[in-house]
Each structure stands twice: as structure tokens, then as C-alpha cells.
Coordinates of C-alpha atoms in Angstrom, one line a residue:
X11 CA 119.3 -40.4 7.1
X12 CA 118.9 -41.1 10.8
X13 CA 115.4 -39.6 10.9
X14 CA 114.2 -42.0 8.2
X15 CA 114.5 -44.8 10.7
X16 CA 112.5 -42.8 13.2
X17 CA 109.7 -41.6 11.0
X18 CA 109.4 -43.7 7.8
X19 CA 108.0 -47.2 7.1
X20 CA 104.8 -49.0 8.0
X21 CA 105.9 -49.7 11.5
X22 CA 106.4 -46.0 12.2
X23 CA 102.8 -45.0 11.6
X24 CA 102.2 -43.9 15.2
X25 CA 105.3 -41.7 15.2
X26 CA 104.1 -40.0 12.0
X27 CA 100.6 -39.7 13.4
X28 CA 102.0 -38.0 16.5
X29 CA 104.1 -35.5 14.5
X30 CA 101.2 -34.9 12.2
X31 CA 99.3 -33.7 15.2
X32 CA 101.8 -30.8 15.3
X33 CA 101.1 -30.0 11.6
X34 CA 103.8 -32.0 9.8
X35 CA 102.9 -33.6 6.4
X36 CA 104.0 -36.8 4.7
X37 CA 106.5 -35.0 2.4
X38 CA 108.3 -33.6 5.4
X39 CA 109.2 -37.0 6.7
X40 CA 110.9 -37.9 3.5
X41 CA 113.4 -35.0 3.9
X42 CA 116.3 -34.7 6.3
X43 CA 115.0 -33.5 9.7
X44 CA 117.1 -30.7 11.1
X45 CA 117.1 -29.7 14.8
X46 CA 116.9 -25.9 15.2
X47 CA 118.0 -25.4 18.8
X48 CA 116.9 -21.9 20.0
X49 CA 117.5 -20.0 23.2
X50 CA 114.5 -17.7 22.9
X51 CA 113.1 -16.2 26.1
X52 CA 111.2 -13.0 26.5
X53 CA 112.8 -11.5 29.6
X54 CA 116.5 -11.3 28.4
X55 CA 117.6 -8.9 25.8
X56 CA 120.1 -11.3 24.3
X57 CA 117.3 -13.8 23.6
X58 CA 114.1 -11.7 23.0
X59 CA 114.6 -11.4 19.2
X60 CA 115.6 -15.0 18.6
X61 CA 112.1 -16.2 17.4
X62 CA 112.7 -14.1 14.3
X63 CA 116.2 -15.4 13.8
X64 CA 114.9 -19.0 14.1
X65 CA 112.2 -18.3 11.5
X66 CA 115.0 -17.1 9.1
X67 CA 117.0 -20.2 9.8
X68 CA 114.0 -22.5 9.2
X69 CA 113.3 -20.7 5.9
X70 CA 116.9 -21.4 4.8
X71 CA 116.5 -25.1 5.8
X72 CA 113.3 -25.4 3.7
X73 CA 115.0 -23.7 0.8
X74 CA 117.7 -26.3 1.0
X75 CA 115.3 -29.2 1.0
X76 CA 115.1 -30.0 4.7
X77 CA 112.5 -30.1 7.5
X78 CA 113.3 -27.8 10.4
X79 CA 112.3 -29.0 13.9
X80 CA 112.6 -26.3 16.4
X81 CA 113.0 -26.7 20.2
X82 CA 114.2 -24.5 23.0
X83 CA 117.0 -24.8 25.5
X84 CA 117.4 -22.0 28.1
X85 CA 119.7 -19.2 29.3
X86 CA 120.2 -18.5 32.9
X87 CA 121.0 -14.9 32.3
X88 CA 124.3 -13.7 34.0
X89 CA 123.5 -10.0 34.0
X90 CA 120.2 -10.5 35.8
X91 CA 121.8 -12.6 38.5
X92 CA 125.0 -10.7 39.5
X93 CA 125.7 -10.4 43.2
X94 CA 122.9 -12.8 44.1
X95 CA 122.3 -16.4 45.0
X96 CA 120.9 -16.8 41.5
X97 CA 124.4 -16.5 40.0
X98 CA 125.3 -19.9 41.5
X99 CA 123.1 -21.5 38.9
X100 CA 124.7 -19.8 35.9
X101 CA 127.8 -21.8 35.3
X102 CA 126.1 -25.2 36.1
X103 CA 123.6 -24.4 33.3
X104 CA 126.3 -24.8 30.7
X105 CA 126.7 -28.6 31.1
X106 CA 122.9 -29.0 31.4
X107 CA 122.4 -27.2 28.0
X108 CA 124.8 -29.6 26.4
X109 CA 123.0 -32.6 28.0
X110 CA 119.6 -31.2 27.0
X111 CA 120.6 -30.9 23.4
X112 CA 122.0 -34.4 23.4
X113 CA 118.8 -35.8 24.9
X114 CA 116.6 -34.1 22.3
X115 CA 118.7 -34.6 19.2
X116 CA 119.5 -38.2 20.0
X117 CA 116.0 -39.0 21.2
X118 CA 114.4 -37.7 18.0
X119 CA 117.3 -38.9 15.8
X120 CA 117.7 -35.6 13.9
X121 CA 120.1 -35.6 11.0
X122 CA 121.9 -32.3 11.7
X123 CA 121.4 -29.2 13.8
X124 CA 121.6 -25.4 13.8
X125 CA 122.4 -23.9 17.2
X126 CA 121.0 -20.4 17.8
X127 CA 122.7 -19.2 21.0
X128 CA 123.0 -16.1 23.1
X129 CA 124.7 -16.1 26.5
X130 CA 128.1 -17.1 27.8
X131 CA 127.1 -20.5 29.1
X132 CA 124.7 -21.4 26.3
X133 CA 127.3 -20.9 23.5
X134 CA 130.0 -23.2 25.0
X135 CA 127.3 -25.6 26.0
X136 CA 126.2 -25.8 22.4
X137 CA 129.7 -26.3 21.2
X138 CA 130.1 -29.1 23.8
X139 CA 126.9 -30.8 22.4
X140 CA 128.1 -30.4 18.8
X141 CA 131.5 -32.0 19.6
X142 CA 129.8 -34.8 21.6
X143 CA 127.2 -35.7 19.0
X144 CA 129.4 -35.1 16.0
X145 CA 126.5 -34.5 13.6
X146 CA 126.7 -31.7 11.0
X147 CA 126.2 -28.6 13.2
X148 CA 126.3 -24.9 12.5
X149 CA 126.0 -22.1 15.0
X150 CA 124.7 -18.6 14.7
X151 CA 125.2 -16.1 17.6
X152 CA 122.3 -13.9 18.8
X153 CA 124.5 -10.9 18.4
X154 CA 125.3 -7.6 20.2
X155 CA 123.4 -4.3 20.0
X156 CA 125.0 -0.9 19.8
X157 CA 125.9 0.8 23.0
X158 CA 123.2 3.1 24.4
X159 CA 123.9 6.8 24.7
X160 CA 123.1 9.0 27.7
X161 CA 124.2 12.7 27.8
X162 CA 126.7 12.0 25.0
X163 CA 128.3 9.1 26.8
X164 CA 128.3 5.5 25.6
X165 CA 126.5 3.3 28.1
X166 CA 127.9 -0.3 28.5
X167 CA 127.0 -2.9 31.1
X168 CA 129.9 -1.9 33.3
X169 CA 128.9 1.8 33.0
X170 CA 125.6 1.0 34.7
X171 CA 127.1 -1.3 37.3
X172 CA 130.0 1.0 38.2
X173 CA 127.4 3.8 38.4
X174 CA 125.8 2.1 41.4
X175 CA 129.0 2.5 43.3
X176 CA 129.4 6.0 42.1
X177 CA 125.9 6.9 43.3
X178 CA 126.4 5.4 46.7
X179 CA 129.6 7.4 47.1
X180 CA 127.8 10.6 46.1
X181 CA 129.5 10.9 42.7
X182 CA 126.5 10.3 40.5
X183 CA 122.9 11.5 41.1
X184 CA 120.0 9.0 41.3
X185 CA 118.5 10.7 38.3
X186 CA 121.6 10.1 36.2
X187 CA 121.9 6.5 37.4
X188 CA 118.3 5.9 36.2
X189 CA 119.3 7.7 33.0
X190 CA 122.1 5.2 32.4
X191 CA 119.7 2.3 33.3
X192 CA 117.0 3.5 31.0
X193 CA 119.4 4.1 28.0
X194 CA 121.6 1.0 28.3
X195 CA 119.8 -1.0 25.5
X196 CA 118.6 0.7 22.3
X197 CA 117.5 -2.7 20.9
X198 CA 117.5 -6.3 21.8
X199 CA 120.8 -8.1 21.8
X200 CA 123.8 -8.4 24.1
X201 CA 125.5 -5.3 25.5
X202 CA 128.1 -3.9 23.1
X203 CA 131.1 -4.8 25.2
X204 CA 133.4 -7.8 25.5
X205 CA 131.1 -9.6 27.7
X206 CA 131.5 -13.3 28.1
X207 CA 128.6 -13.9 25.6
X208 CA 130.0 -11.6 22.9
X209 CA 133.4 -13.2 23.5
X210 CA 131.7 -16.5 22.8
X211 CA 130.1 -15.2 19.6
X212 CA 133.6 -14.2 18.4
X213 CA 135.4 -17.4 19.4
X214 CA 132.8 -19.7 18.0
X215 CA 133.3 -18.0 14.6
X216 CA 137.0 -18.2 15.0
X217 CA 136.7 -21.9 15.9
X218 CA 135.1 -22.4 12.5
X219 CA 131.6 -23.4 13.8
X220 CA 129.8 -20.3 12.4
X221 CA 129.7 -18.6 9.0
X222 CA 132.3 -15.8 8.4
X223 CA 131.4 -12.4 9.9
X224 CA 128.3 -13.8 11.7
X225 CA 129.7 -13.5 15.2
X226 CA 129.5 -9.7 15.4
X227 CA 126.4 -9.0 13.4
X228 CA 123.9 -6.6 15.2
X229 CA 121.1 -8.5 16.9
X230 CA 117.9 -8.7 14.9
X231 CA 119.3 -6.7 12.0
X232 CA 118.6 -7.4 8.4
X233 CA 122.2 -8.5 8.1
X234 CA 121.7 -11.1 10.8
X235 CA 118.5 -12.4 9.4
X236 CA 120.1 -12.9 6.0
X237 CA 123.0 -14.7 7.6
X238 CA 120.4 -16.8 9.4
X239 CA 118.9 -17.9 6.1
X240 CA 122.3 -18.7 4.7
X241 CA 123.0 -20.7 7.9
X242 CA 119.9 -22.8 7.3
X243 CA 120.8 -23.3 3.6
X244 CA 124.4 -24.2 4.5
X245 CA 123.5 -26.9 7.0
X246 CA 121.8 -28.8 4.2
X247 CA 125.0 -28.6 2.2
X248 CA 127.0 -29.7 5.2
X249 CA 124.7 -32.7 5.6
X250 CA 125.3 -33.7 2.0
X251 CA 129.1 -33.2 2.4
X252 CA 129.1 -35.1 5.7
X253 CA 131.0 -32.1 7.2
X254 CA 131.0 -32.8 11.0
X255 CA 132.5 -31.0 14.0
X256 CA 135.2 -33.7 14.3
X257 CA 136.7 -32.3 11.1
X258 CA 136.6 -28.7 12.4
X259 CA 137.2 -28.8 16.1
X260 CA 141.0 -29.6 15.9
X261 CA 143.9 -28.5 18.0
X262 CA 144.6 -25.9 15.4
X263 CA 141.1 -24.5 15.4
X264 CA 141.1 -24.1 19.2
X265 CA 144.4 -22.3 19.1
X266 CA 143.0 -20.0 16.4
X267 CA 140.0 -19.2 18.6
X268 CA 142.1 -18.6 21.7
X269 CA 144.4 -16.2 19.8
X270 CA 141.5 -14.3 18.4
X271 CA 139.7 -14.1 21.8
X272 CA 142.9 -12.8 23.5
X273 CA 143.7 -10.4 20.7
X274 CA 140.4 -8.6 21.2
X275 CA 140.5 -8.5 25.0
X276 CA 137.9 -11.2 25.5
X277 CA 136.4 -12.4 28.7
X278 CA 138.4 -14.5 31.2
X279 CA 135.5 -17.0 31.1
X280 CA 136.9 -18.0 27.7
X281 CA 139.6 -19.9 29.6
X282 CA 137.1 -22.0 31.5
X283 CA 135.0 -22.8 28.4
X284 CA 137.8 -23.5 26.0
X285 CA 139.1 -26.2 28.4
X286 CA 135.6 -27.7 28.6
X287 CA 134.8 -27.6 24.9
X288 CA 138.2 -29.0 24.0
X289 CA 137.6 -32.0 26.4
X290 CA 134.4 -32.8 24.4
X291 CA 136.4 -32.5 21.1
X292 CA 139.2 -34.7 22.4
X293 CA 141.7 -31.8 22.2
X294 CA 144.2 -30.8 24.8
X295 CA 143.7 -27.3 26.2
X296 CA 144.7 -26.2 29.7
X297 CA 146.1 -23.2 31.6
X298 CA 149.5 -23.9 30.1
X299 CA 148.1 -23.6 26.5
X300 CA 146.7 -20.2 27.3
X301 CA 149.9 -19.1 28.9
X302 CA 152.0 -20.2 25.9
X303 CA 149.7 -18.6 23.3
X304 CA 149.2 -15.4 25.4
X305 CA 152.9 -14.7 25.3
X306 CA 152.9 -14.8 21.5
X307 CA 149.6 -13.2 20.7
X308 CA 149.4 -9.4 20.5
X309 CA 146.4 -7.4 21.6
X310 CA 145.0 -5.9 18.5
X311 CA 141.7 -4.5 19.6
X312 CA 140.7 -2.7 22.8
X313 CA 137.1 -3.7 23.2
X314 CA 135.1 -2.2 26.1
X315 CA 135.4 -2.4 29.0
X316 CA 139.2 -2.3 28.5
X317 CA 139.0 0.1 25.6
X318 CA 136.7 2.4 23.6
X319 CA 135.4 0.0 21.0
X320 CA 132.1 -1.8 20.9
X321 CA 131.6 -5.3 19.4
X322 CA 129.4 -3.9 16.7
X323 CA 132.2 -1.5 15.8
X324 CA 134.6 -4.5 15.6
X325 CA 132.1 -6.1 13.2
X326 CA 131.9 -3.0 10.9
X327 CA 135.7 -2.8 11.0
X328 CA 136.1 -6.2 9.4
X329 CA 135.1 -8.6 12.2
X330 CA 136.7 -11.9 13.0
X331 CA 138.1 -12.4 9.5
X332 CA 140.0 -9.1 9.7
X333 CA 141.4 -10.1 13.2
X334 CA 142.5 -13.5 11.8
X335 CA 144.2 -11.6 9.0
X336 CA 145.9 -9.2 11.3
X337 CA 147.3 -12.1 13.4
X338 CA 149.1 -13.3 10.3
X339 CA 151.4 -16.3 10.6
X340 CA 150.3 -17.1 14.1
X341 CA 147.0 -18.5 12.7
X342 CA 146.7 -22.0 11.4
X343 CA 145.4 -21.4 7.9
X344 CA 144.7 -25.0 7.1
X345 CA 141.9 -25.3 9.7
X346 CA 138.6 -26.1 8.1
X347 CA 135.4 -24.1 8.8
X348 CA 131.6 -24.8 8.4
X349 CA 131.7 -22.6 5.3
X350 CA 133.6 -25.3 3.6
X351 CA 136.6 -22.9 3.3
X352 CA 139.9 -23.1 5.1
X353 CA 140.8 -20.2 7.4
X354 CA 143.4 -19.1 4.9
X355 CA 140.7 -18.7 2.3
X356 CA 138.6 -16.6 4.7
X357 CA 141.6 -14.5 5.6
X358 CA 142.4 -13.9 1.9
X359 CA 139.0 -12.3 1.4
X360 CA 139.1 -10.2 4.7
X361 CA 139.4 -6.4 4.8
X362 CA 140.4 -4.3 7.8
X363 CA 138.2 -1.2 7.3
X364 CA 139.4 0.6 10.5
X365 CA 143.1 0.4 11.6
X366 CA 142.2 2.5 14.6
X367 CA 140.0 -0.3 15.9
X368 CA 141.9 -3.4 14.6
X369 CA 145.6 -2.7 14.8
X370 CA 148.2 -4.5 12.8
X371 CA 150.6 -7.0 14.4
X372 CA 153.4 -4.6 13.6
X373 CA 151.6 -1.8 15.6
X374 CA 149.6 -3.7 18.3
X375 CA 147.8 -2.2 21.3
X376 CA 149.9 -4.5 23.5
X377 CA 152.7 -6.9 22.7
X378 CA 151.0 -9.8 24.4
X379 CA 147.5 -11.2 24.6
X380 CA 144.9 -9.9 27.1
X381 CA 144.7 -13.0 29.4
X382 CA 147.5 -13.9 31.7
X383 CA 147.9 -17.1 33.7
X384 CA 149.4 -16.4 37.1
X385 CA 151.0 -18.9 39.4
X386 CA 152.7 -18.9 42.8
X387 CA 152.2 -19.9 46.4
X388 CA 148.7 -18.4 46.4
X389 CA 147.6 -20.1 43.2
X390 CA 149.8 -23.3 42.8
X391 CA 147.5 -24.5 39.9
X392 CA 147.0 -21.1 38.4
X393 CA 144.8 -18.1 38.3
X394 CA 143.6 -15.9 35.5
X395 CA 143.6 -12.1 34.9
X396 CA 142.5 -9.9 32.0
X397 CA 145.8 -7.9 32.0
X398 CA 144.5 -5.5 29.3
X399 CA 142.1 -4.1 31.9
X400 CA 144.7 -3.5 34.6
X401 CA 146.3 -0.1 35.1
X402 CA 150.1 -0.3 34.8
X403 CA 150.4 1.0 38.3
X404 CA 148.9 -2.3 39.5
X405 CA 151.2 -4.7 37.5
X406 CA 153.8 -5.1 40.2
X407 CA 152.5 -4.5 43.7
X408 CA 152.6 -5.8 47.3
X409 CA 149.2 -5.4 49.0
X410 CA 147.7 -6.2 52.4
X411 CA 145.0 -8.9 52.5
X412 CA 141.5 -8.3 53.6
X413 CA 139.6 -11.6 53.6
X414 CA 135.9 -12.2 52.9
X415 CA 134.0 -15.5 52.8
X416 CA 131.6 -14.4 50.1
X417 CA 131.0 -11.7 47.5
X418 CA 128.2 -9.9 49.4
X419 CA 130.5 -9.2 52.4
X420 CA 133.1 -7.7 50.2
X421 CA 130.6 -5.5 48.4
X422 CA 129.2 -4.3 51.8
X423 CA 132.7 -3.3 53.0
X424 CA 133.5 -1.4 49.8
X425 CA 130.3 0.5 49.8
X426 CA 130.7 1.3 53.5
X427 CA 134.1 2.9 52.7
X428 CA 135.7 0.3 54.8
X429 CA 138.5 -0.7 52.4
X430 CA 141.9 1.1 52.6
X431 CA 144.0 1.9 49.6
X432 CA 146.7 -0.8 49.1
X433 CA 144.3 -3.7 50.0
X434 CA 144.1 -7.1 48.3
X435 CA 140.4 -8.0 48.7
X436 CA 140.3 -11.8 49.0
X437 CA 136.9 -13.4 48.3
X438 CA 137.0 -17.2 48.8
X439 CA 134.6 -20.1 49.0
X440 CA 133.2 -19.0 45.6
X441 CA 134.7 -21.7 43.4
X442 CA 133.1 -24.5 41.5
X443 CA 132.7 -26.7 44.6
X444 CA 132.7 -24.1 47.4
X445 CA 130.3 -21.7 45.8
X446 CA 128.9 -23.9 44.6
X447 CA 128.6 -22.7 41.0
X448 CA 131.6 -20.3 40.8
X449 CA 129.8 -17.0 40.7
X450 CA 131.0 -14.1 38.6
X451 CA 132.2 -11.2 40.8
X452 CA 131.0 -8.3 38.7
X453 CA 129.2 -6.9 41.7
X454 CA 132.5 -6.7 43.7
X455 CA 134.6 -5.4 40.9
X456 CA 132.1 -2.7 40.0
X457 CA 131.9 -1.7 43.6
X458 CA 135.8 -1.4 43.7
X459 CA 135.8 0.6 40.4
X460 CA 132.9 2.8 41.5
X461 CA 134.7 3.6 44.8
X462 CA 137.8 4.8 42.9
X463 CA 140.0 1.9 44.2
X464 CA 140.8 0.4 40.8
X465 CA 144.4 1.8 40.8
X466 CA 145.3 1.0 44.4
X467 CA 143.4 -2.3 45.3
X468 CA 143.2 -5.7 43.7
X469 CA 140.4 -8.3 44.0
X470 CA 141.5 -12.0 44.2
X471 CA 139.0 -14.8 44.2
X472 CA 138.5 -18.5 43.6
X473 CA 135.3 -17.5 41.9
X474 CA 135.3 -15.9 38.4
X475 CA 134.7 -12.7 36.6
X476 CA 132.3 -11.4 33.9
X477 CA 133.6 -10.1 30.6
X478 CA 132.4 -6.7 31.7
X479 CA 135.0 -6.8 34.5
X480 CA 137.8 -4.3 34.4
X481 CA 140.5 -3.3 36.8
X482 CA 142.9 -5.5 38.8
X483 CA 140.6 -8.6 39.1
X484 CA 142.2 -12.0 39.5
X485 CA 140.0 -15.1 39.4
X486 CA 140.0 -18.8 39.0
X487 CA 142.5 -19.2 41.9
X488 CA 143.2 -22.9 42.0
X489 CA 143.0 -25.0 44.1
X490 CA 140.0 -23.2 45.5
X491 CA 139.5 -22.9 49.2
X492 CA 137.0 -25.8 49.3
X493 CA 139.5 -28.1 47.7
X494 CA 142.3 -27.2 50.2
X495 CA 143.9 -24.4 48.3
X496 CA 146.2 -21.8 50.0
X497 CA 143.5 -19.1 49.5
X498 CA 141.6 -20.9 52.3
X499 CA 144.3 -20.1 54.9
X500 CA 145.0 -16.4 54.0
X501 CA 144.5 -14.1 57.0
X502 CA 143.8 -10.4 57.3
X503 CA 147.0 -8.5 57.2
X504 CA 149.0 -11.0 55.1
X505 CA 151.1 -9.6 52.3
X506 CA 150.0 -10.6 48.7
X507 CA 152.6 -10.1 46.0
X508 CA 151.3 -9.6 42.5
X509 CA 153.6 -9.3 39.5
X510 CA 151.8 -9.5 36.1
X511 CA 155.0 -9.1 34.1
X512 CA 156.4 -12.3 35.7
X513 CA 153.0 -13.8 35.9
X514 CA 153.3 -14.5 39.6
X515 CA 151.0 -14.2 42.6
X516 CA 152.4 -15.2 46.0
X517 CA 151.2 -15.3 49.6
X518 CA 154.2 -13.7 51.4
X519 CA 154.1 -16.1 54.3
X520 CA 156.8 -18.7 55.2
X521 CA 156.3 -22.3 54.1
X522 CA 156.4 -23.3 57.8
X523 CA 153.6 -20.9 58.7
X524 CA 151.5 -22.1 55.7
X525 CA 151.9 -25.7 56.9
X526 CA 151.0 -24.7 60.4
X527 CA 147.8 -22.9 59.2
X528 CA 146.7 -26.0 57.3
X529 CA 146.9 -28.2 60.4
X530 CA 144.2 -26.0 62.0
X531 CA 142.2 -25.2 58.9
X532 CA 138.5 -26.3 59.0
X533 CA 136.6 -26.0 55.7
X534 CA 133.2 -24.3 56.0
X535 CA 130.0 -26.2 55.9
X536 CA 128.6 -26.6 52.3
X537 CA 126.2 -23.8 51.5
X538 CA 123.8 -26.0 49.6
X539 CA 122.7 -29.4 50.9
X540 CA 120.0 -30.4 48.4
X541 CA 118.9 -30.0 44.8
X542 CA 121.0 -29.6 41.6
X543 CA 123.7 -27.4 43.2
X544 CA 124.5 -30.1 45.8
X545 CA 124.8 -32.7 42.9
X546 CA 127.0 -30.1 41.1
X547 CA 129.3 -29.5 44.1
X548 CA 129.7 -33.2 44.7
X549 CA 130.8 -33.9 41.1
X550 CA 132.1 -30.8 39.3
X551 CA 135.8 -30.6 38.3
X552 CA 138.0 -27.7 39.4
X553 CA 138.1 -24.5 37.3
X554 CA 141.6 -25.5 36.0
X555 CA 140.0 -28.5 34.4
X556 CA 137.1 -26.6 32.8
X557 CA 134.5 -27.1 35.6
X558 CA 133.1 -30.0 33.7
X559 CA 130.7 -32.6 35.0
X560 CA 131.6 -36.3 34.6
X561 CA 130.1 -38.2 31.7

């Protein structure tokens, strides 16, 4: 045991004395010491219940003969920072979470770890740490909560945000907007939609890093607490078996996870994070991987906001195991999971309890996966769109560009009724370097949808989108403006050609004109000139490379 060398023996008397000051006893130093990495914080619904989940995990560890050692990381909460400067800090937090876990686990020489996460950047950050450290590791997701109900209507995250635009246009009363706001969350947990965090709960289970069915369990429920105890017990068995992430995080596991994520209409943020997590695991995932798999992965579930189903309803319908089963031969059955079972064994025991929610591969919602990679003269290195959320009328269009240098300016124009039908709203200088921090554009997309422009206008950005985004929203345009991408030289009035079927997005300007524009193009001054965001802007990789920091 690594922890033995840290805490046992005569020469380690001071170390034991220090830990005894926190209440540990001699017998606990003789057992494996297991890091319990929590994301509890009391001002975010995804995290507010995680103290109780951690207590259940620790009980399971003790039942398995281990000593749990809990510490906290953090969650810069997406949904509390939308359309603000605060959103610039959300994506950068992912890599800091991974670094923080590495520092604590290696500094204290823990033997294994249980990772309790909620939040889109926290979950991939934890996977990155697990891959990097390669100690026995097991994850449990904080979970969704059922959708709220207001006047007989399900209330999702996007319902409230779209409601702001509806209210400003006189389509929704202030009283009803407050009604949506007050009834959004019946309990703690993530909103019951395919947000980036819930997508992460689904794909980490599909990756094999969480126990079967745990990725969709309702937050704080007795089901989740029991799963948390089994998680604590199982990590002790994994330590005995020497079952490490390197045996689980294979190319096949990543392909399984990507297929599951796309088959349920998961967030576009999955693209960014899969690339980053795969890099830590020594696996090759890029835009081309997503493009290849998407063409051969049917959409089987229409989770909100692209459809009517909540994540909790996916769970009661059979969860991730039932989706894996429905995907059939497309899934790599030999991939190993933290349960000790292969994916094929989990699939054999799965049951689809609701064919209206989880369709079969023979009768899919859509023939292809939800995430498309677009390329063309506007995005030479690629762009990403959740095609399942785009109305068919917007799949093949030529639109007129209207350019904005930040999200706030675009939102102001939409809310001032200053956007014509047939417009391609370009928001640039919001990428990893130019943002910096690559903000999610949910404020802009919700303004567009709330204004009734979702079937006539598109939004294109070198920033990114939340899992709650719906409508014709195309993000991750690379190269970004700050790295010399063509999005930086688009002008008002240019024609933008979008064809989802052909997976193309072009700036309809001659090559000579594009070359001429680049000769006079001057990049804007950096928005941030000190602090962590400056460090991030100076070193972060492009979105097409996972927005990772060097290490």
C-alpha cells in the first residue's frame, strides 16, 4: 500500500500525530487509505446533496475494510454564470480540477479514490485525473432531479432561459416567468435535461468508470445512496484486484461512450471533453472520430431539450445499460468496466422498460447520431452542431451574416428586435484563447429561441454551447478568430452556407477576397491581461484539440 509508506513505521510518528489531530486512530493507518473526492458546495443544486452521498460512500469503504479520507474540489457552476464574465472561468476549471486531485492524491499517497462529481467540467476533470494517476478509481455522478412542473408544463433549464426572451417580447408575463423560476427544481440535483453535466453522468458510466445504472439515478434518492455504498465497497475490491483506469479507458471504451452520448442527444461539450480525457488516457479521439461514429450511430432517445424525455425518465426506462443494448453490434462488448464485468455482460442483463423513450436500432428516432462535425471555408478545422435540436427547415440554408464581437452584443440585438429573419448571427472572439475561456452561448441561443427566430436564423460561434441549447447553434468553429481563423474576417452581409446533410459550412466569399481581408485583419487586444485567465489564454490548446493545458 502506498499509504503505508506515508503513515506507518517509527519514523512516521509525526505524520500519524498530525492525522490523529483530525480524529484518526492507529487501526485506520493499517488499512488502505481511500481518497473520497467530493464536489459539495451549498449554493449549487447539483452539489448541495453531496455531503450525504459522500457519507454513504465512506460507509461502504469502511464496510470493505478501508479508511476513507474525504476532501473537496470545486464546481464553477455553468448555469449560474451564463451570459456573464463569470462564464470565462468555467472551462478553465476542468483542468484545474484534474490538477487539484493529482496534487492531493499524490501528496498524501492515497491507495485508491472515489470521485463524487456533479457538473460538466468537474466530471471530465475527474476522469482526466483518474487516467493520469492510474490508481484504482471509481466514479459516482451527483445525479439529475425530476423536471419541475408549472401550470401543467414541465420546467427544464431551457424553459426558464427561453422564458426570459419570451417575457421581453411580451409573450410571457412576469408572473409566469417567476412561476417557471420558482418551480424549476423540486429537489437538489442537476436539471432533468441533457445538460453537459447529465451528459457526463451518462458517458462516464458508458466509459466503464461508474457502476451500472448509477449515471441516471435521481440525486439524493435512496437508490443513489445505496449505489454510493456499493461504490465504496467496490473500490476496496478493485484495490485488491488491482483494477486500474488503464485497463478500462481503452479506445473501445471511448467509442462506446461516444456512441451512447450521441444516441441520447447529449451535449456538444462531450466533443471537447472526450478529446481531453482521451489524451490523458493515451487514446486517439478527435473531430474525425466523432464524425465517423456519428454517421453510424442512430439517435435512440430524444432527451430534452431536443425531445420530451428527462434524464430521470431515461433511468427508469433502463438507463445506460438499455441504451448499450439497443445499440447492438456497434458496441465493443469486450470493454472492461469498474464493476469487473465486461460491457457484454452488462448488456445481457439490461432491460428496455419503455420503447417510447429508448427506441430500437431498427426503429430509431434518427438514422444518425445527434452530433455533427461541419467543415468548410468558415471552419477549416471543424465545427460542432447538435443536429437533433435543429429544425429540418434549417438543415440546408444560405443566410446573411451579422457579426458580433461578444455574446452580450448579440443578445442585446436579439432582444431589441434588431435581427432579421434569415440572419446568421456570428459571435467571435469567444474561443479558448480569444474569450478567453470559451464561454457557453446559452444566453444567445435562448434569446434567439425566445424571439421566435429558431427556424429562420442560425447562431455560429468560436465559443461553445450548453447541453441545454437547442435550435440551429453551431459552435467550436476552428481555428477561432484569435488564432487567425476565417471567422475573424467575416463581414456583415456576407453569405453563410450551411448544409447539415453534407456536413458543410462555408463563407461564400472568393478565395481572393478572403486572402485580401487577411492582409488587413488586426486581431483585437486580449480581454484579460492578468491572473489565471491570462495564463490560460497563453497556453491553452484549440477546441479541436480538447482545450487542454500543457503538462
